[in-house]
mmCIF file of C-alpha atoms and ligand atoms in Angstrom:
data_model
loop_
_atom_site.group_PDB
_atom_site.id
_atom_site.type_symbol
_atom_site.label_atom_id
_atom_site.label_comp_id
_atom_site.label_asym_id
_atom_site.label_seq_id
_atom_site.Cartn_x
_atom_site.Cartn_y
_atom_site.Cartn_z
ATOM 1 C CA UNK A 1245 -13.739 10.525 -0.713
ATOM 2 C CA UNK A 1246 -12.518 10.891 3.164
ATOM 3 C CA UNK A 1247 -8.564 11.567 3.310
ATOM 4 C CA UNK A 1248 -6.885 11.172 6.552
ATOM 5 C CA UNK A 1249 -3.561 11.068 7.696
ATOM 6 C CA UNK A 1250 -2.357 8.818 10.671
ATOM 7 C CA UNK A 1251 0.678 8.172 12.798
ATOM 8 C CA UNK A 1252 0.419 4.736 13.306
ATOM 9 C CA UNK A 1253 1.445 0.899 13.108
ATOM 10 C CA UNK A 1254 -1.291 -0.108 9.774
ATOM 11 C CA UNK A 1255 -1.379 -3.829 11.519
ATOM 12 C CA UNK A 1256 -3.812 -1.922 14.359
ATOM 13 C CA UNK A 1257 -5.882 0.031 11.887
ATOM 14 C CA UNK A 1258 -9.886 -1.023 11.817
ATOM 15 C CA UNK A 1259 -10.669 -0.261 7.693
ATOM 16 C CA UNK A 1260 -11.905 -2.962 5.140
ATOM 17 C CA UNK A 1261 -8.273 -2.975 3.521
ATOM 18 C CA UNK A 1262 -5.191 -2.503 4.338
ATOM 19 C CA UNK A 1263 -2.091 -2.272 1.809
ATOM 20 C CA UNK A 1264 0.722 -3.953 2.436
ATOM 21 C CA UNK A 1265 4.215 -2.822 0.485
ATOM 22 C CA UNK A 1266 4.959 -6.600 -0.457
ATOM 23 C CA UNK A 1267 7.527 -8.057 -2.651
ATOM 24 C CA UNK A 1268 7.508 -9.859 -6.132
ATOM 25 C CA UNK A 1269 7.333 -13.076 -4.402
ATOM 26 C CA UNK A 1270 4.485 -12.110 -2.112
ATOM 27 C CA UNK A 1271 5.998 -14.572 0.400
ATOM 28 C CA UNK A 1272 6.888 -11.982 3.186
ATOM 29 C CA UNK A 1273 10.066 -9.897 4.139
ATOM 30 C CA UNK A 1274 11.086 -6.898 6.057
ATOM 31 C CA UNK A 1275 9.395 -4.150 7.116
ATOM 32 C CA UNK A 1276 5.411 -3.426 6.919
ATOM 33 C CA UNK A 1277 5.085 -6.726 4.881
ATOM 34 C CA UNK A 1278 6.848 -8.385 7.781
ATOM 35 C CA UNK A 1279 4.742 -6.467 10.525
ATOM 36 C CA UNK A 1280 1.908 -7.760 8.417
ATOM 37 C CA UNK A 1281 2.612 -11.516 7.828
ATOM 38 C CA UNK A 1282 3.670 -11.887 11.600
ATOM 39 C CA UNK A 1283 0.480 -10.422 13.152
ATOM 40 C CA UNK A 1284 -1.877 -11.386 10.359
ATOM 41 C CA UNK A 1285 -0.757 -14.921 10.839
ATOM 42 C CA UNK A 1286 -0.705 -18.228 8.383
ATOM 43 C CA UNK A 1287 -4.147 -17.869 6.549
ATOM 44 C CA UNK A 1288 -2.434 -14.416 4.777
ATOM 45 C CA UNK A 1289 0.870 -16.361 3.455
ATOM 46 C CA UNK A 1290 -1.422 -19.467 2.449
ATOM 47 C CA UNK A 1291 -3.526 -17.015 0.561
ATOM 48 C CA UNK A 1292 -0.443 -15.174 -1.186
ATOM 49 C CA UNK A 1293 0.840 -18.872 -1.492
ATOM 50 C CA UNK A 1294 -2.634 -19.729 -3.769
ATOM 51 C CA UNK A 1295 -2.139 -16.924 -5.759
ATOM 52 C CA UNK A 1296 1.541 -17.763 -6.432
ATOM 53 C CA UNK A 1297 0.365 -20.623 -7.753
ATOM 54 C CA UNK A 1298 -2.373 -19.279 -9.939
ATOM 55 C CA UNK A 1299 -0.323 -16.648 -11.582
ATOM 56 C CA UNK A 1300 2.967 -16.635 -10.504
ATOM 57 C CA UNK A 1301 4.690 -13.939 -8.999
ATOM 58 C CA UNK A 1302 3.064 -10.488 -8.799
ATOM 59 C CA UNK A 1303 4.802 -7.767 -11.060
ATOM 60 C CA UNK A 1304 6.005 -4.020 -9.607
ATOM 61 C CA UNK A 1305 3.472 -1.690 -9.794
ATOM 62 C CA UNK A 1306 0.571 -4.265 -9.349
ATOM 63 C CA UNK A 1307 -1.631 -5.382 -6.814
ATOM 64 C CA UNK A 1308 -3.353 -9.218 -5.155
ATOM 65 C CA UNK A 1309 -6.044 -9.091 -2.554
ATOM 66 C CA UNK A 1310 -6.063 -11.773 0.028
ATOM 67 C CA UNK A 1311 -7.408 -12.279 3.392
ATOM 68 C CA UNK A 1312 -5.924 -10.082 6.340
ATOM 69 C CA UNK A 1313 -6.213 -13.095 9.013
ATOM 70 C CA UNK A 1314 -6.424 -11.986 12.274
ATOM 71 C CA UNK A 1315 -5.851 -8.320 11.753
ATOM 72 C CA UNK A 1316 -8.505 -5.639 12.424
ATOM 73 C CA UNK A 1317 -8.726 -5.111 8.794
ATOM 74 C CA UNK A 1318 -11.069 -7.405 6.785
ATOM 75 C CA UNK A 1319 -8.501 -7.723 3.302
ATOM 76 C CA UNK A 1320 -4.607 -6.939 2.536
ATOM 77 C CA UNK A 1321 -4.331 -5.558 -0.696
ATOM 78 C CA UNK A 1322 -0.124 -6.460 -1.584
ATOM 79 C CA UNK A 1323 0.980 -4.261 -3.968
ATOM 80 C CA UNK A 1324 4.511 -4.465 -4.844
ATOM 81 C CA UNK A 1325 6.297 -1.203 -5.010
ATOM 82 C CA UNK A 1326 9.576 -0.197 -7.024
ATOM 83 C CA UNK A 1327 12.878 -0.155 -5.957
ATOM 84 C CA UNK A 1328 14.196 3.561 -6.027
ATOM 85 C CA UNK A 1329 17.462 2.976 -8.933
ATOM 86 C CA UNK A 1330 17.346 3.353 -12.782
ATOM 87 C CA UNK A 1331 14.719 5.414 -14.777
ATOM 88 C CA UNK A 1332 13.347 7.857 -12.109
ATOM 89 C CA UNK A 1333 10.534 8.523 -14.549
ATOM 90 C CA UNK A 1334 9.720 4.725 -14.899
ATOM 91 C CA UNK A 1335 9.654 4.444 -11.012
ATOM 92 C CA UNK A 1336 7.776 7.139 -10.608
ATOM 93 C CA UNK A 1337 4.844 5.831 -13.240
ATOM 94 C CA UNK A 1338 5.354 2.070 -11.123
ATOM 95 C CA UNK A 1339 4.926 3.506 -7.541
ATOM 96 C CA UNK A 1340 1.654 5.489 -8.831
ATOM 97 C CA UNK A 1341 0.516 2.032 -10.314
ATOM 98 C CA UNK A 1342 0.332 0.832 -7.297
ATOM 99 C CA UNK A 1343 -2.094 2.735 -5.936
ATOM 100 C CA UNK A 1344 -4.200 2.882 -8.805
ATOM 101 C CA UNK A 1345 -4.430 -0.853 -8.542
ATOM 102 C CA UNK A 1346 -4.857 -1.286 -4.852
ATOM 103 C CA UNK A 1347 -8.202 1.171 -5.217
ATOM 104 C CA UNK A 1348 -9.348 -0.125 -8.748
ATOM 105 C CA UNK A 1349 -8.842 -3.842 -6.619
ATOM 106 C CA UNK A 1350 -10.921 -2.307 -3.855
ATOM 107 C CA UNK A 1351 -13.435 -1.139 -6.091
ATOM 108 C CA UNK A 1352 -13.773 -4.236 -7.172
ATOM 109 C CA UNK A 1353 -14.836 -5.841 -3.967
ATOM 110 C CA UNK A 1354 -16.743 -3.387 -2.272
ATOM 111 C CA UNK A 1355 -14.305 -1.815 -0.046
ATOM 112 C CA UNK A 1356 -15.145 1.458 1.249
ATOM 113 C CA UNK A 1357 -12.230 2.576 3.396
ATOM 114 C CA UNK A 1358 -8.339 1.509 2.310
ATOM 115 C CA UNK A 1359 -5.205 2.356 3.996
ATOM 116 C CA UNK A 1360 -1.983 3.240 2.729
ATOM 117 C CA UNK A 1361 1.511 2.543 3.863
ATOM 118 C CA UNK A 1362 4.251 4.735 2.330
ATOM 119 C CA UNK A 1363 5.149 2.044 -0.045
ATOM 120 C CA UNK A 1364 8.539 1.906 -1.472
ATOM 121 C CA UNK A 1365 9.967 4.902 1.062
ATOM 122 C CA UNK A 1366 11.400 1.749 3.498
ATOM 123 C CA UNK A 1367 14.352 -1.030 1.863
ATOM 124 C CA UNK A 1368 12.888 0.058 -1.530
ATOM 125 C CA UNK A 1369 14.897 3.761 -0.923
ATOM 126 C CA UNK A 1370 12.207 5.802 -3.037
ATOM 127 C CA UNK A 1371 12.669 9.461 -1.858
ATOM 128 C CA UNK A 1372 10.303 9.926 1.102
ATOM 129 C CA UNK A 1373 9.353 13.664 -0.391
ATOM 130 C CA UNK A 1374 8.678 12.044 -4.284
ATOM 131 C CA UNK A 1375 6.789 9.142 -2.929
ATOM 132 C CA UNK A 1376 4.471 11.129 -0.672
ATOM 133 C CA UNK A 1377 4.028 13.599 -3.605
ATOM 134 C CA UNK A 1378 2.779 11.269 -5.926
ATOM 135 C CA UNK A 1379 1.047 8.757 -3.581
ATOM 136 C CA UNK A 1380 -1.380 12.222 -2.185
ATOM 137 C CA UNK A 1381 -1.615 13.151 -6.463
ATOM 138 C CA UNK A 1382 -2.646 9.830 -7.842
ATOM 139 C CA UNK A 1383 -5.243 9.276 -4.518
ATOM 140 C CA UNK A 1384 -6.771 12.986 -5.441
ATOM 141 C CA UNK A 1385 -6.797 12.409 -9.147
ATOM 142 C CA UNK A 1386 -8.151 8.664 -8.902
ATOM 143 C CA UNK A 1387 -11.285 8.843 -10.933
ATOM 144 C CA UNK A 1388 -13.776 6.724 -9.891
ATOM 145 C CA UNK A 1389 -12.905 8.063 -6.384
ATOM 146 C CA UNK A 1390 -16.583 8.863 -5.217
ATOM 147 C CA UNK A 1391 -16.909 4.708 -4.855
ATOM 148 C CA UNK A 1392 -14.310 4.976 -1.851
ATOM 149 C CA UNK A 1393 -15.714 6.459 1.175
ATOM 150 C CA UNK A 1394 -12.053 7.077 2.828
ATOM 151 C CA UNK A 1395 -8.604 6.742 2.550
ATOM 152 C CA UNK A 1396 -6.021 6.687 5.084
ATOM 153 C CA UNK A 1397 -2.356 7.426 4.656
ATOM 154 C CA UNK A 1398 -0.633 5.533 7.640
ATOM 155 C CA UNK A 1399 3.227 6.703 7.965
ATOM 156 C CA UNK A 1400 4.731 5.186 10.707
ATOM 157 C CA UNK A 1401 7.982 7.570 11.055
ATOM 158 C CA UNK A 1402 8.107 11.100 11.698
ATOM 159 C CA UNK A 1403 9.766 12.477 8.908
ATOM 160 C CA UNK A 1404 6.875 10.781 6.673
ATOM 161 C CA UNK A 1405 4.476 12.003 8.892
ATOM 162 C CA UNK A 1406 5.361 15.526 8.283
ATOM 163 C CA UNK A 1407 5.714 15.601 5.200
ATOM 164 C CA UNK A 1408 2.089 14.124 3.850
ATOM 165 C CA UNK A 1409 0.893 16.597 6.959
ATOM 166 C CA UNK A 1410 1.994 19.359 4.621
ATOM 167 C CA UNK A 1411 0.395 18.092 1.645
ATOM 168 C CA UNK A 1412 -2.470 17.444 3.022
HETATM 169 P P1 ADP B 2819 9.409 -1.001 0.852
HETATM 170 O O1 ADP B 2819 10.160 -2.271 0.574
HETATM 171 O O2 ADP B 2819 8.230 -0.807 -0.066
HETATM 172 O O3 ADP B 2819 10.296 0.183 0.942
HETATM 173 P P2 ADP B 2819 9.173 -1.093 3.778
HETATM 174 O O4 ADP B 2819 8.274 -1.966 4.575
HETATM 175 O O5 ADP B 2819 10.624 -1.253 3.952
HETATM 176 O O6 ADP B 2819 8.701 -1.290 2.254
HETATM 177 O O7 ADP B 2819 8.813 0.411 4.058
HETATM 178 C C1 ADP B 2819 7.676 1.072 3.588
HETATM 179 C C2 ADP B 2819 7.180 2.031 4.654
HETATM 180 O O8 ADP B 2819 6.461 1.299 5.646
HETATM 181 C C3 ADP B 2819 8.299 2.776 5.390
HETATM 182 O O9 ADP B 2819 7.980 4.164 5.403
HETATM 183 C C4 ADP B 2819 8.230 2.206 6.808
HETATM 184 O O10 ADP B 2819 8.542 3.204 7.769
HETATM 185 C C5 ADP B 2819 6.788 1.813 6.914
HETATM 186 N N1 ADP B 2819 6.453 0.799 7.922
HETATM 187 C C6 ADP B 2819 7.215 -0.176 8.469
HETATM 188 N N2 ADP B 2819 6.496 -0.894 9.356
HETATM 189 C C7 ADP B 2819 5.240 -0.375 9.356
HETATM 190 C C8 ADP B 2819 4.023 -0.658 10.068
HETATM 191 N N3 ADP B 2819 3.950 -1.641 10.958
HETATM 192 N N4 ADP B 2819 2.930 0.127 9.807
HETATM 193 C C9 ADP B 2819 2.988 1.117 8.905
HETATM 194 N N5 ADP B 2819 4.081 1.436 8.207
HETATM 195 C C10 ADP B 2819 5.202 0.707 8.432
#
């Protein structure tokens, strides 16, 4: 598995998935989810809508796959991060979830290359340092990583930016 590191806006990037940092209620908000919905256009939110209806809201730490509309990207994988208060530990363990579920959901249907926002480092407040930490760990350590030809970490302000460029 390919890891690369971009500076960018993830509603340009060309890559079977994208991830989008959603919300419980998969219905939109602020942020990358917003960036998302708005350029993605209806068929994503009529997709999230189905699966709202099919199983309800989708719990912290997991992940949906829908269309991505007219984006360059050919599925959104919403994963819904944690909101940084409480047990650190706990929010730590959720915010890895999620990206062990958006590539075990990718594995699932064939995707070969996934991108990555810095979920939860936005309105969700998770330490931009922690997050990055454990997003670059649990990407490395994913097992069945060999089925994933490359994934992209897209960080869209500077400070994020340098900080995954000195992981990485
Ligand atoms: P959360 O609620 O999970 O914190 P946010 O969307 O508020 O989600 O922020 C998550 C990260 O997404 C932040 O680091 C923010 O800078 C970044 N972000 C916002 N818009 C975009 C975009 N268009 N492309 C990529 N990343 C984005």
């Amino acid at each position: 598995m390919k890891i690369e590191l971009l500076k960018a806006d993830i509603t340009e990037i060309e890559v079977d998935a994208i991830v989008n940092a959603a919300n419980t209620s998969l219905l939109g908000g602020g942020g990358v989810d917003g960036a998302i919905h708005r350029k993605g256009g209806k068929a994503i939110l009529e997709a999230c809508i189905q699966i709202r209806n099919k199983q309800g809201s989708c719990k912290t730490g997991e992940a949906v796959i829908t269309t991505a509309g007219n984006l360059p990207s050919k599925y959104v994988i919403h994963t819904v991060g944690p909101v940084w208060n409480g047990d650190k530990e706990e929010k730590s363990k959720l915010l890895a979830d999620c990206y062990t579920n958006s590539l075990n959901l990718a594995i699932q249907h064939g995707i070969k290359s996934i991108a990555f926002p810095n979920i939860s480092t936005g309105i969700y407040h998770f330490p931009k340092d922690k997050a990055a930490e454990i997003a670059v760990k649990t990407v490395k350590d994913f097992e069945k990583s060999a089925v994933i030809e490359k994934v992209t970490f897209v960080c869209f302000d500077d400070e994020n930016y340098k900080i995954y460029k000195s992981l990485l």
